Every structure is written in C-alpha cells, then in structure tokens.
Amino acid sequence: MNGGRHDPKDIRVVNGSDASLNEYPYQVLVTPFLQQTSYSCGGSIIKRRWILTAAHCLLLGNTLATSVEVGVGSVHRDETRLVRVARYIPHPDYATLRVSTKWRMEFKVTYIREQSDVHGNDIGLIELEDDLEWEEDPSIQPICLALEEDIDYGGMAVVTGWGVMKSGTLYQPQTLQEVALEIITMKKCAELSPLPENPNSVICTLTPYRDACQGDSGGPLVVRLDDVRWALVGIVSYGEGCASPSHPGVYTRVPYFLDWINTITGSATC
C-alpha cells in the first residue's frame, strides 16, 4: 500500500485462498476509467440498484472518473457480467491527506520520515440503471449493512477481492480471494497507523502476513452475525504496504455512514 495500498494506479488479498462458487454473491468488480486509463476496485451489492465502494475508486486525485463499469455474478474476474451504470457518487467530504507518521531508523544510521496517504470519508455509491434480479440467481445477492454493535473487537472479519498478491506486483488472480482478519481496537490502530481527522469513521484489522492489497479498494469487509447472516462492516480503504505484521489495514466504517447511505439510496433496509 505504501500509503496507497489501494492506489488505483497500482492496480489480492495477501495469503488468502480461492473463494467458492456463489460464496460471496454481493461482491462486484468495479472498473473506473479516467480517459483511456482503467484501474481495478471492488464493491458490494447493498440494494437492487446500489453498489457501495470507496470514494477513491471514483476519484483520481480531485478528478471524477469519466466512466465506471460494474461486473456481477461470478467469483471469476473474466466471467463477471457487466451491468449498466446510471451515476456514481463519492462522499462530498472525501479527502486524501499526505501525513507524516514517524521517524524510523534505516540501517541503524539514517533516519527517514515516513509518510502515508490517509483517506477521510472514503465511501462512494454507484447507482445502476436497472434493478438486479436475484430471486432465482444465487450468484447475485445483497449484503446487509452492519450496525455499530456488530463490530467485535478481537473477533474476525473476512475481506475479499481480486487485487494483487503482494505490494509492488501487478499480477491479479482470476478467482476472487478471501482471507480472515482480526479486528483491532481503535487505540491499538492509532498507535500503529495514521488515521483520518475523525477516527470514528474507520475500522482496522491486523493479522500478520494477511491483508488486502492494491486492487482490493472499495471491496467488502464482512462479519458473521449468526449461522446464516453476514453484515458489511468495512470498505477497503488504505494502509502501509500489504500484510506487514506491524501495519494495520484501515477500512471505512460502514455503520458510521448509514445516514449518508440512507439519504442517497432511500433506506438502510437489508
């Protein structure tokens, strides 16, 4: 990630495994275009016409993507089906800040100041032109939005995506990857990572050598509520490198933005 784990220009989940057929039917492939350049992101089906993703997938710097494609219905990247996009809406208060974090010692001689890209209000919505029909299609299903009480610090969550295998590489797997990660407290997260101005708007995970990576941006972090129900608690946002044992992954905290989501889409009904 290097501040931009999910830098769109870098275009997998690290140390994950292949997802099974129809295992994550809410996961979609989001491909934004800026003129002739495209980059890879993820997203989640939350309603018949609405996809939830990261704002930085819809904006490159301060420039809105010129177009966005959404692929649904498969764990295999090349087999997703394109659906028509009506509009896409990054959060109006989205901001990327370049912040200094700490001094570290390099080769026991030189001190180098580290910097990171910190995303604030990193959430966006994509409206489709037509309703998704999922009654008879197990490959397309919505995911419920988590509430604050669904966040289990010290518990596990699952992140999925088609991003790169490790930071600095370009290879992206054809099959959706999944990995389980531990949700850490915000106190611990703040000790290890720069956070947005409002730290209540994010959630963090840290599991050594397992993580999201470039190209997973905008994808879902989900928690299990019971034997059959899962809920979307986070959106892949940023972090330092990928799968470092001392750098958390930072996710947009979905419960914090429920009012904004409801205002745009009409309700929070699962």
PDB file of C-alpha atoms in Angstrom:
ATOM      1  CA  MET A   1       0.000   0.000   0.000  1.00  0.00           C
ATOM      2  CA  ASN A   2       2.715   2.489   0.819  1.00  0.00           C
ATOM      3  CA  GLY A   3       0.050   4.916   1.770  1.00  0.00           C
ATOM      4  CA  GLY A   4      -1.693   3.894  -1.376  1.00  0.00           C
ATOM      5  CA  ARG A   5      -2.146   0.168  -0.833  1.00  0.00           C
ATOM      6  CA  HIS A   6      -5.160   0.848  -2.838  1.00  0.00           C
ATOM      7  CA  ASP A   7      -3.657   3.464  -5.105  1.00  0.00           C
ATOM      8  CA  PRO A   8      -5.702   3.000  -8.295  1.00  0.00           C
ATOM      9  CA  LYS A   9      -2.594   3.470 -10.410  1.00  0.00           C
ATOM     10  CA  ASP A  10      -1.001   0.372  -8.879  1.00  0.00           C
ATOM     11  CA  ILE A  11      -3.851  -1.567  -9.929  1.00  0.00           C
ATOM     12  CA  ARG A  12      -5.206  -9.663  -3.962  1.00  0.00           C
ATOM     13  CA  VAL A  13      -5.789 -10.360  -0.899  1.00  0.00           C
ATOM     14  CA  VAL A  14      -2.418 -11.467   0.551  1.00  0.00           C
ATOM     15  CA  ASN A  15      -2.099 -15.108   1.709  1.00  0.00           C
ATOM     16  CA  GLY A  16      -5.759 -15.765   1.100  1.00  0.00           C
ATOM     17  CA  SER A  17      -7.478 -18.604  -0.751  1.00  0.00           C
ATOM     18  CA  ASP A  18      -9.837 -19.020  -3.685  1.00  0.00           C
ATOM     19  CA  ALA A  19     -13.476 -18.244  -2.981  1.00  0.00           C
ATOM     20  CA  SER A  20     -16.021 -20.940  -3.816  1.00  0.00           C
ATOM     21  CA  LEU A  21     -18.781 -20.587  -6.379  1.00  0.00           C
ATOM     22  CA  ASN A  22     -21.507 -18.208  -5.090  1.00  0.00           C
ATOM     23  CA  GLU A  23     -19.722 -17.837  -1.745  1.00  0.00           C
ATOM     24  CA  TYR A  24     -19.688 -14.016  -1.898  1.00  0.00           C
ATOM     25  CA  PRO A  25     -22.588 -13.124  -4.198  1.00  0.00           C
ATOM     26  CA  TYR A  26     -22.588  -9.496  -3.054  1.00  0.00           C
ATOM     27  CA  GLN A  27     -19.021  -8.907  -4.310  1.00  0.00           C
ATOM     28  CA  VAL A  28     -18.735  -6.983  -7.555  1.00  0.00           C
ATOM     29  CA  LEU A  29     -15.852  -5.918  -9.762  1.00  0.00           C
ATOM     30  CA  VAL A  30     -15.645  -2.138 -10.174  1.00  0.00           C
ATOM     31  CA  THR A  31     -13.562  -0.790 -13.067  1.00  0.00           C
ATOM     32  CA  PRO A  32     -13.316   3.011 -13.170  1.00  0.00           C
ATOM     33  CA  PHE A  33     -11.905   4.777 -16.233  1.00  0.00           C
ATOM     34  CA  LEU A  34     -10.140   8.101 -16.406  1.00  0.00           C
ATOM     35  CA  GLN A  35      -9.986   8.931 -20.100  1.00  0.00           C
ATOM     36  CA  GLN A  36      -8.252   5.855 -21.591  1.00  0.00           C
ATOM     37  CA  THR A  37      -6.803   4.581 -18.292  1.00  0.00           C
ATOM     38  CA  SER A  38      -8.643   1.974 -16.217  1.00  0.00           C
ATOM     39  CA  TYR A  39      -7.961   0.626 -12.744  1.00  0.00           C
ATOM     40  CA  SER A  40      -9.348  -2.136 -10.545  1.00  0.00           C
ATOM     41  CA  CYS A  41     -11.550  -1.906  -7.466  1.00  0.00           C
ATOM     42  CA  GLY A  42     -14.203  -3.888  -5.644  1.00  0.00           C
ATOM     43  CA  GLY A  43     -17.675  -3.126  -4.366  1.00  0.00           C
ATOM     44  CA  SER A  44     -20.707  -4.614  -2.616  1.00  0.00           C
ATOM     45  CA  ILE A  45     -24.320  -5.017  -3.679  1.00  0.00           C
ATOM     46  CA  ILE A  46     -26.447  -3.402  -0.967  1.00  0.00           C
ATOM     47  CA  LYS A  47     -29.736  -2.893  -2.865  1.00  0.00           C
ATOM     48  CA  ARG A  48     -31.221  -3.713  -6.233  1.00  0.00           C
ATOM     49  CA  ARG A  49     -29.713  -0.653  -7.874  1.00  0.00           C
ATOM     50  CA  TRP A  50     -26.938   0.303  -5.480  1.00  0.00           C
ATOM     51  CA  ILE A  51     -23.283  -0.681  -5.107  1.00  0.00           C
ATOM     52  CA  LEU A  52     -21.172   0.509  -2.157  1.00  0.00           C
ATOM     53  CA  THR A  53     -17.489   1.183  -2.817  1.00  0.00           C
ATOM     54  CA  ALA A  54     -14.654   3.551  -1.841  1.00  0.00           C
ATOM     55  CA  ALA A  55     -14.648   7.197  -2.868  1.00  0.00           C
ATOM     56  CA  HIS A  56     -11.049   6.937  -4.049  1.00  0.00           C
ATOM     57  CA  CYS A  57     -12.201   4.370  -6.617  1.00  0.00           C
ATOM     58  CA  LEU A  58     -14.415   7.043  -8.175  1.00  0.00           C
ATOM     59  CA  LEU A  59     -11.906   9.886  -7.960  1.00  0.00           C
ATOM     60  CA  LEU A  60      -8.317  10.061  -9.103  1.00  0.00           C
ATOM     61  CA  GLY A  61      -6.965  12.953  -7.093  1.00  0.00           C
ATOM     62  CA  ASN A  62      -9.717  15.535  -7.446  1.00  0.00           C
ATOM     63  CA  THR A  63     -10.856  14.265 -10.848  1.00  0.00           C
ATOM     64  CA  LEU A  64     -14.051  12.240 -11.112  1.00  0.00           C
ATOM     65  CA  ALA A  65     -13.777   9.065 -13.174  1.00  0.00           C
ATOM     66  CA  THR A  66     -15.022   9.593 -16.711  1.00  0.00           C
ATOM     67  CA  SER A  67     -16.926   6.282 -16.583  1.00  0.00           C
ATOM     68  CA  VAL A  68     -17.353   3.242 -14.328  1.00  0.00           C
ATOM     69  CA  GLU A  69     -18.065  -0.395 -15.192  1.00  0.00           C
ATOM     70  CA  VAL A  70     -19.586  -2.904 -12.743  1.00  0.00           C
ATOM     71  CA  GLY A  71     -19.299  -6.679 -13.170  1.00  0.00           C
ATOM     72  CA  VAL A  72     -21.535  -9.026 -11.166  1.00  0.00           C
ATOM     73  CA  GLY A  73     -22.361 -12.697 -10.759  1.00  0.00           C
ATOM     74  CA  SER A  74     -19.096 -14.630 -10.636  1.00  0.00           C
ATOM     75  CA  VAL A  75     -16.038 -15.311  -8.489  1.00  0.00           C
ATOM     76  CA  HIS A  76     -14.044 -15.394 -11.730  1.00  0.00           C
ATOM     77  CA  ARG A  77     -12.990 -11.951 -12.904  1.00  0.00           C
ATOM     78  CA  ASP A  78     -13.379 -12.706 -16.616  1.00  0.00           C
ATOM     79  CA  GLU A  79     -16.840 -14.207 -16.127  1.00  0.00           C
ATOM     80  CA  THR A  80     -18.500 -11.295 -14.343  1.00  0.00           C
ATOM     81  CA  ARG A  81     -21.437  -9.790 -16.257  1.00  0.00           C
ATOM     82  CA  LEU A  82     -21.429  -6.085 -16.944  1.00  0.00           C
ATOM     83  CA  VAL A  83     -24.428  -4.097 -15.752  1.00  0.00           C
ATOM     84  CA  ARG A  84     -25.193  -0.550 -16.831  1.00  0.00           C
ATOM     85  CA  VAL A  85     -24.260   2.298 -14.504  1.00  0.00           C
ATOM     86  CA  ALA A  86     -26.532   5.333 -14.186  1.00  0.00           C
ATOM     87  CA  ARG A  87     -24.345   7.502 -11.902  1.00  0.00           C
ATOM     88  CA  TYR A  88     -21.664   7.338  -9.228  1.00  0.00           C
ATOM     89  CA  ILE A  89     -21.378   9.473  -6.121  1.00  0.00           C
ATOM     90  CA  PRO A  90     -18.254   9.879  -3.980  1.00  0.00           C
ATOM     91  CA  HIS A  91     -18.852  11.256  -0.475  1.00  0.00           C
ATOM     92  CA  PRO A  92     -18.831  15.070  -0.700  1.00  0.00           C
ATOM     93  CA  ASP A  93     -16.331  15.343   2.166  1.00  0.00           C
ATOM     94  CA  TYR A  94     -13.889  12.771   0.847  1.00  0.00           C
ATOM     95  CA  ALA A  95     -10.289  13.886   1.213  1.00  0.00           C
ATOM     96  CA  THR A  96      -6.825  12.417   0.812  1.00  0.00           C
ATOM     97  CA  LEU A  97      -4.150  13.825   3.100  1.00  0.00           C
ATOM     98  CA  ARG A  98      -0.417  13.192   2.885  1.00  0.00           C
ATOM     99  CA  VAL A  99       0.685  12.980   6.512  1.00  0.00           C
ATOM    100  CA  SER A 100       3.966  12.360   8.283  1.00  0.00           C
ATOM    101  CA  THR A 101       3.878   9.451  10.667  1.00  0.00           C
ATOM    102  CA  LYS A 102       7.157   8.835  12.452  1.00  0.00           C
ATOM    103  CA  TRP A 103      10.902   8.644  12.157  1.00  0.00           C
ATOM    104  CA  ARG A 104      12.374   5.232  11.586  1.00  0.00           C
ATOM    105  CA  MET A 105      15.983   4.123  11.590  1.00  0.00           C
ATOM    106  CA  GLU A 106      17.343   2.779   8.311  1.00  0.00           C
ATOM    107  CA  PHE A 107      20.440   0.552   8.526  1.00  0.00           C
ATOM    108  CA  LYS A 108      20.989   1.891  12.076  1.00  0.00           C
ATOM    109  CA  VAL A 109      22.396   5.113  10.658  1.00  0.00           C
ATOM    110  CA  THR A 110      19.930   7.232   8.699  1.00  0.00           C
ATOM    111  CA  TYR A 111      16.569   8.382   9.981  1.00  0.00           C
ATOM    112  CA  ILE A 112      13.834   8.649   7.343  1.00  0.00           C
ATOM    113  CA  ARG A 113      10.497  10.303   7.868  1.00  0.00           C
ATOM    114  CA  GLU A 114       7.654   8.063   6.703  1.00  0.00           C
ATOM    115  CA  GLN A 115       4.519   9.421   5.081  1.00  0.00           C
ATOM    116  CA  SER A 116       1.151   7.914   4.250  1.00  0.00           C
ATOM    117  CA  ASP A 117      -1.948   8.749   2.278  1.00  0.00           C
ATOM    118  CA  VAL A 118      -4.834   8.958   4.743  1.00  0.00           C
ATOM    119  CA  HIS A 119      -8.315   8.814   3.280  1.00  0.00           C
ATOM    120  CA  GLY A 120     -11.174  10.545   5.104  1.00  0.00           C
ATOM    121  CA  ASN A 121     -14.837   9.776   4.310  1.00  0.00           C
ATOM    122  CA  ASP A 122     -13.646   7.207   1.798  1.00  0.00           C
ATOM    123  CA  ILE A 123     -17.029   5.937   0.683  1.00  0.00           C
ATOM    124  CA  GLY A 124     -18.996   6.130  -2.527  1.00  0.00           C
ATOM    125  CA  LEU A 125     -22.144   4.830  -4.155  1.00  0.00           C
ATOM    126  CA  ILE A 126     -22.820   3.555  -7.660  1.00  0.00           C
ATOM    127  CA  GLU A 127     -26.382   3.555  -8.950  1.00  0.00           C
ATOM    128  CA  LEU A 128     -27.282   1.039 -11.646  1.00  0.00           C
ATOM    129  CA  GLU A 129     -29.684   1.761 -14.491  1.00  0.00           C
ATOM    130  CA  ASP A 130     -31.727  -1.393 -13.859  1.00  0.00           C
ATOM    131  CA  ASP A 131     -32.708  -3.488 -10.856  1.00  0.00           C
ATOM    132  CA  LEU A 132     -30.625  -6.552 -10.109  1.00  0.00           C
ATOM    133  CA  GLU A 133     -32.818  -9.652 -10.200  1.00  0.00           C
ATOM    134  CA  TRP A 134     -31.597 -12.033  -7.514  1.00  0.00           C
ATOM    135  CA  GLU A 135     -34.629 -14.153  -6.589  1.00  0.00           C
ATOM    136  CA  GLU A 136     -33.529 -17.033  -8.831  1.00  0.00           C
ATOM    137  CA  ASP A 137     -29.831 -16.236  -9.003  1.00  0.00           C
ATOM    138  CA  PRO A 138     -27.578 -17.393  -6.137  1.00  0.00           C
ATOM    139  CA  SER A 139     -24.605 -15.643  -7.752  1.00  0.00           C
ATOM    140  CA  ILE A 140     -26.141 -12.193  -7.148  1.00  0.00           C
ATOM    141  CA  GLN A 141     -27.323 -11.294  -3.642  1.00  0.00           C
ATOM    142  CA  PRO A 142     -27.187  -8.188  -1.414  1.00  0.00           C
ATOM    143  CA  ILE A 143     -25.230  -7.862   1.819  1.00  0.00           C
ATOM    144  CA  CYS A 144     -26.762  -6.273   4.903  1.00  0.00           C
ATOM    145  CA  LEU A 145     -25.148  -3.145   6.345  1.00  0.00           C
ATOM    146  CA  ALA A 146     -23.652  -3.646   9.800  1.00  0.00           C
ATOM    147  CA  LEU A 147     -24.636  -1.685  12.886  1.00  0.00           C
ATOM    148  CA  GLU A 148     -22.146  -0.373  15.413  1.00  0.00           C
ATOM    149  CA  GLU A 149     -22.931  -3.228  17.812  1.00  0.00           C
ATOM    150  CA  ASP A 150     -21.936  -5.746  15.132  1.00  0.00           C
ATOM    151  CA  ILE A 151     -18.268  -4.720  15.439  1.00  0.00           C
ATOM    152  CA  ASP A 152     -16.458  -7.351  17.524  1.00  0.00           C
ATOM    153  CA  TYR A 153     -13.020  -6.077  18.549  1.00  0.00           C
ATOM    154  CA  GLY A 154     -10.699  -9.053  18.782  1.00  0.00           C
ATOM    155  CA  GLY A 155     -13.081 -11.011  16.582  1.00  0.00           C
ATOM    156  CA  MET A 156     -12.606 -11.980  12.966  1.00  0.00           C
ATOM    157  CA  ALA A 157     -13.825 -10.463   9.742  1.00  0.00           C
ATOM    158  CA  VAL A 158     -13.423 -11.554   6.123  1.00  0.00           C
ATOM    159  CA  VAL A 159     -12.146  -9.415   3.254  1.00  0.00           C
ATOM    160  CA  THR A 160     -12.430 -10.405  -0.406  1.00  0.00           C
ATOM    161  CA  GLY A 161     -11.049  -9.068  -3.648  1.00  0.00           C
ATOM    162  CA  TRP A 162      -9.278  -9.577  -6.954  1.00  0.00           C
ATOM    163  CA  GLY A 163      -6.309  -7.379  -6.010  1.00  0.00           C
ATOM    164  CA  VAL A 164      -2.616  -8.188  -6.337  1.00  0.00           C
ATOM    165  CA  MET A 165      -0.810 -10.966  -4.467  1.00  0.00           C
ATOM    166  CA  LYS A 166       1.589  -8.605  -2.711  1.00  0.00           C
ATOM    167  CA  SER A 167       2.588  -4.979  -2.755  1.00  0.00           C
ATOM    168  CA  GLY A 168       4.644  -3.932  -5.758  1.00  0.00           C
ATOM    169  CA  THR A 169       3.451  -6.674  -8.116  1.00  0.00           C
ATOM    170  CA  LEU A 170       0.974  -6.405 -10.972  1.00  0.00           C
ATOM    171  CA  TYR A 171      -0.408  -9.944 -11.207  1.00  0.00           C
ATOM    172  CA  GLN A 172      -4.068 -10.155 -10.275  1.00  0.00           C
ATOM    173  CA  PRO A 173      -5.759 -13.539  -9.789  1.00  0.00           C
ATOM    174  CA  GLN A 174      -8.705 -14.545 -11.938  1.00  0.00           C
ATOM    175  CA  THR A 175     -10.511 -16.128  -8.958  1.00  0.00           C
ATOM    176  CA  LEU A 176     -11.794 -13.996  -6.086  1.00  0.00           C
ATOM    177  CA  GLN A 177      -9.605 -14.283  -2.992  1.00  0.00           C
ATOM    178  CA  GLU A 178     -10.765 -14.460   0.638  1.00  0.00           C
ATOM    179  CA  VAL A 179      -8.917 -14.050   3.925  1.00  0.00           C
ATOM    180  CA  ALA A 180      -9.922 -13.799   7.598  1.00  0.00           C
ATOM    181  CA  LEU A 181      -8.504 -10.866   9.587  1.00  0.00           C
ATOM    182  CA  GLU A 182      -8.658  -9.776  13.234  1.00  0.00           C
ATOM    183  CA  ILE A 183     -10.464  -6.526  14.057  1.00  0.00           C
ATOM    184  CA  ILE A 184      -8.281  -4.495  16.403  1.00  0.00           C
ATOM    185  CA  THR A 185      -9.252  -1.683  18.764  1.00  0.00           C
ATOM    186  CA  MET A 186      -9.004   1.903  17.585  1.00  0.00           C
ATOM    187  CA  LYS A 187      -6.493   2.588  20.362  1.00  0.00           C
ATOM    188  CA  LYS A 188      -4.148  -0.064  19.008  1.00  0.00           C
ATOM    189  CA  CYS A 189      -4.759   1.090  15.457  1.00  0.00           C
ATOM    190  CA  ALA A 190      -3.910   4.702  16.299  1.00  0.00           C
ATOM    191  CA  GLU A 191      -0.598   3.560  17.802  1.00  0.00           C
ATOM    192  CA  LEU A 192       0.373   1.860  14.554  1.00  0.00           C
ATOM    193  CA  SER A 193      -1.186   3.864  11.743  1.00  0.00           C
ATOM    194  CA  PRO A 194      -2.132   7.450  10.853  1.00  0.00           C
ATOM    195  CA  LEU A 195      -5.902   7.893  10.949  1.00  0.00           C
ATOM    196  CA  PRO A 196      -8.344  10.397   9.459  1.00  0.00           C
ATOM    197  CA  GLU A 197      -9.322  13.515  11.352  1.00  0.00           C
ATOM    198  CA  ASN A 198     -12.337  11.621  12.667  1.00  0.00           C
ATOM    199  CA  PRO A 199     -11.029   8.161  13.681  1.00  0.00           C
ATOM    200  CA  ASN A 200     -14.598   7.016  14.437  1.00  0.00           C
ATOM    201  CA  SER A 201     -15.159   6.867  10.696  1.00  0.00           C
ATOM    202  CA  VAL A 202     -12.765   3.934  10.190  1.00  0.00           C
ATOM    203  CA  ILE A 203     -12.167   0.409  11.472  1.00  0.00           C
ATOM    204  CA  CYS A 204      -8.858  -1.500  11.448  1.00  0.00           C
ATOM    205  CA  THR A 205      -7.609  -5.053  11.068  1.00  0.00           C
ATOM    206  CA  LEU A 206      -4.216  -6.575  11.772  1.00  0.00           C
ATOM    207  CA  THR A 207      -3.257 -10.183  11.124  1.00  0.00           C
ATOM    208  CA  PRO A 208       0.439 -10.753  10.361  1.00  0.00           C
ATOM    209  CA  TYR A 209       1.118 -11.609   6.725  1.00  0.00           C
ATOM    210  CA  ARG A 210      -2.565 -11.451   5.749  1.00  0.00           C
ATOM    211  CA  ASP A 211      -4.228  -8.400   4.307  1.00  0.00           C
ATOM    212  CA  ALA A 212      -5.959  -6.687   1.435  1.00  0.00           C
ATOM    213  CA  CYS A 213      -3.719  -5.125  -1.207  1.00  0.00           C
ATOM    214  CA  GLN A 214      -3.707  -2.983  -4.365  1.00  0.00           C
ATOM    215  CA  GLY A 215      -6.808  -3.555  -6.448  1.00  0.00           C
ATOM    216  CA  ASP A 216      -8.955  -4.599  -3.459  1.00  0.00           C
ATOM    217  CA  SER A 217     -10.014  -0.987  -2.834  1.00  0.00           C
ATOM    218  CA  GLY A 218     -13.714  -0.475  -2.287  1.00  0.00           C
ATOM    219  CA  GLY A 219     -14.259  -4.146  -1.535  1.00  0.00           C
ATOM    220  CA  PRO A 220     -16.122  -5.605   1.435  1.00  0.00           C
ATOM    221  CA  LEU A 221     -15.010  -6.416   4.961  1.00  0.00           C
ATOM    222  CA  VAL A 222     -17.771  -8.560   6.476  1.00  0.00           C
ATOM    223  CA  VAL A 223     -18.557 -10.066   9.876  1.00  0.00           C
ATOM    224  CA  ARG A 224     -20.665 -13.092  10.741  1.00  0.00           C
ATOM    225  CA  LEU A 225     -23.777 -12.319  12.766  1.00  0.00           C
ATOM    226  CA  ASP A 226     -25.061 -15.903  13.127  1.00  0.00           C
ATOM    227  CA  ASP A 227     -25.088 -19.209  11.227  1.00  0.00           C
ATOM    228  CA  VAL A 228     -26.619 -17.691   8.119  1.00  0.00           C
ATOM    229  CA  ARG A 229     -26.274 -13.899   8.294  1.00  0.00           C
ATOM    230  CA  TRP A 230     -23.301 -11.708   7.443  1.00  0.00           C
ATOM    231  CA  ALA A 231     -23.027  -7.939   7.516  1.00  0.00           C
ATOM    232  CA  LEU A 232     -20.842  -5.376   5.758  1.00  0.00           C
ATOM    233  CA  VAL A 233     -18.769  -3.588   8.401  1.00  0.00           C
ATOM    234  CA  GLY A 234     -15.980  -2.034   6.356  1.00  0.00           C
ATOM    235  CA  ILE A 235     -14.797  -0.883   2.917  1.00  0.00           C
ATOM    236  CA  VAL A 236     -11.165  -1.432   1.885  1.00  0.00           C
ATOM    237  CA  SER A 237      -9.509   1.992   2.086  1.00  0.00           C
ATOM    238  CA  TYR A 238      -5.766   2.317   2.850  1.00  0.00           C
ATOM    239  CA  GLY A 239      -2.718   1.086   4.732  1.00  0.00           C
ATOM    240  CA  GLU A 240       1.065   0.870   4.741  1.00  0.00           C
ATOM    241  CA  GLY A 241       2.351  -1.798   2.382  1.00  0.00           C
ATOM    242  CA  CYS A 242       0.417  -5.076   2.315  1.00  0.00           C
ATOM    243  CA  ALA A 243       0.369  -7.721   5.066  1.00  0.00           C
ATOM    244  CA  SER A 244       3.031  -6.112   7.219  1.00  0.00           C
ATOM    245  CA  PRO A 245       2.939  -7.573  10.755  1.00  0.00           C
ATOM    246  CA  SER A 246       3.057  -4.067  12.233  1.00  0.00           C
ATOM    247  CA  HIS A 247       0.835  -2.022   9.888  1.00  0.00           C
ATOM    248  CA  PRO A 248      -2.969  -2.320  10.119  1.00  0.00           C
ATOM    249  CA  GLY A 249      -5.335  -2.267   7.203  1.00  0.00           C
ATOM    250  CA  VAL A 250      -7.711   0.682   7.517  1.00  0.00           C
ATOM    251  CA  TYR A 251     -11.308   0.397   6.318  1.00  0.00           C
ATOM    252  CA  THR A 252     -14.133   2.879   6.011  1.00  0.00           C
ATOM    253  CA  ARG A 253     -16.505   2.156   8.900  1.00  0.00           C
ATOM    254  CA  VAL A 254     -19.879   1.385   7.302  1.00  0.00           C
ATOM    255  CA  PRO A 255     -22.068   1.894  10.424  1.00  0.00           C
ATOM    256  CA  TYR A 256     -20.756   5.445  10.737  1.00  0.00           C
ATOM    257  CA  PHE A 257     -22.099   6.337   7.291  1.00  0.00           C
ATOM    258  CA  LEU A 258     -25.557   4.747   7.482  1.00  0.00           C
ATOM    259  CA  ASP A 259     -27.337   8.107   7.490  1.00  0.00           C
ATOM    260  CA  TRP A 260     -25.491   9.229   4.368  1.00  0.00           C
ATOM    261  CA  ILE A 261     -26.209   5.923   2.613  1.00  0.00           C
ATOM    262  CA  ASN A 262     -29.878   6.140   3.576  1.00  0.00           C
ATOM    263  CA  THR A 263     -30.152   9.710   2.306  1.00  0.00           C
ATOM    264  CA  ILE A 264     -28.838   8.745  -1.127  1.00  0.00           C
ATOM    265  CA  THR A 265     -30.433   5.320  -1.565  1.00  0.00           C
ATOM    266  CA  GLY A 266     -33.682   5.781   0.351  1.00  0.00           C
ATOM    267  CA  SER A 267     -33.277   3.432   3.310  1.00  0.00           C
ATOM    268  CA  ALA A 268     -30.974   1.048   5.133  1.00  0.00           C
ATOM    269  CA  THR A 269     -33.263  -1.934   4.665  1.00  0.00           C
ATOM    270  CA  CYS A 270     -31.259  -5.093   4.125  1.00  0.00           C
TER     271      CYS A 270
END
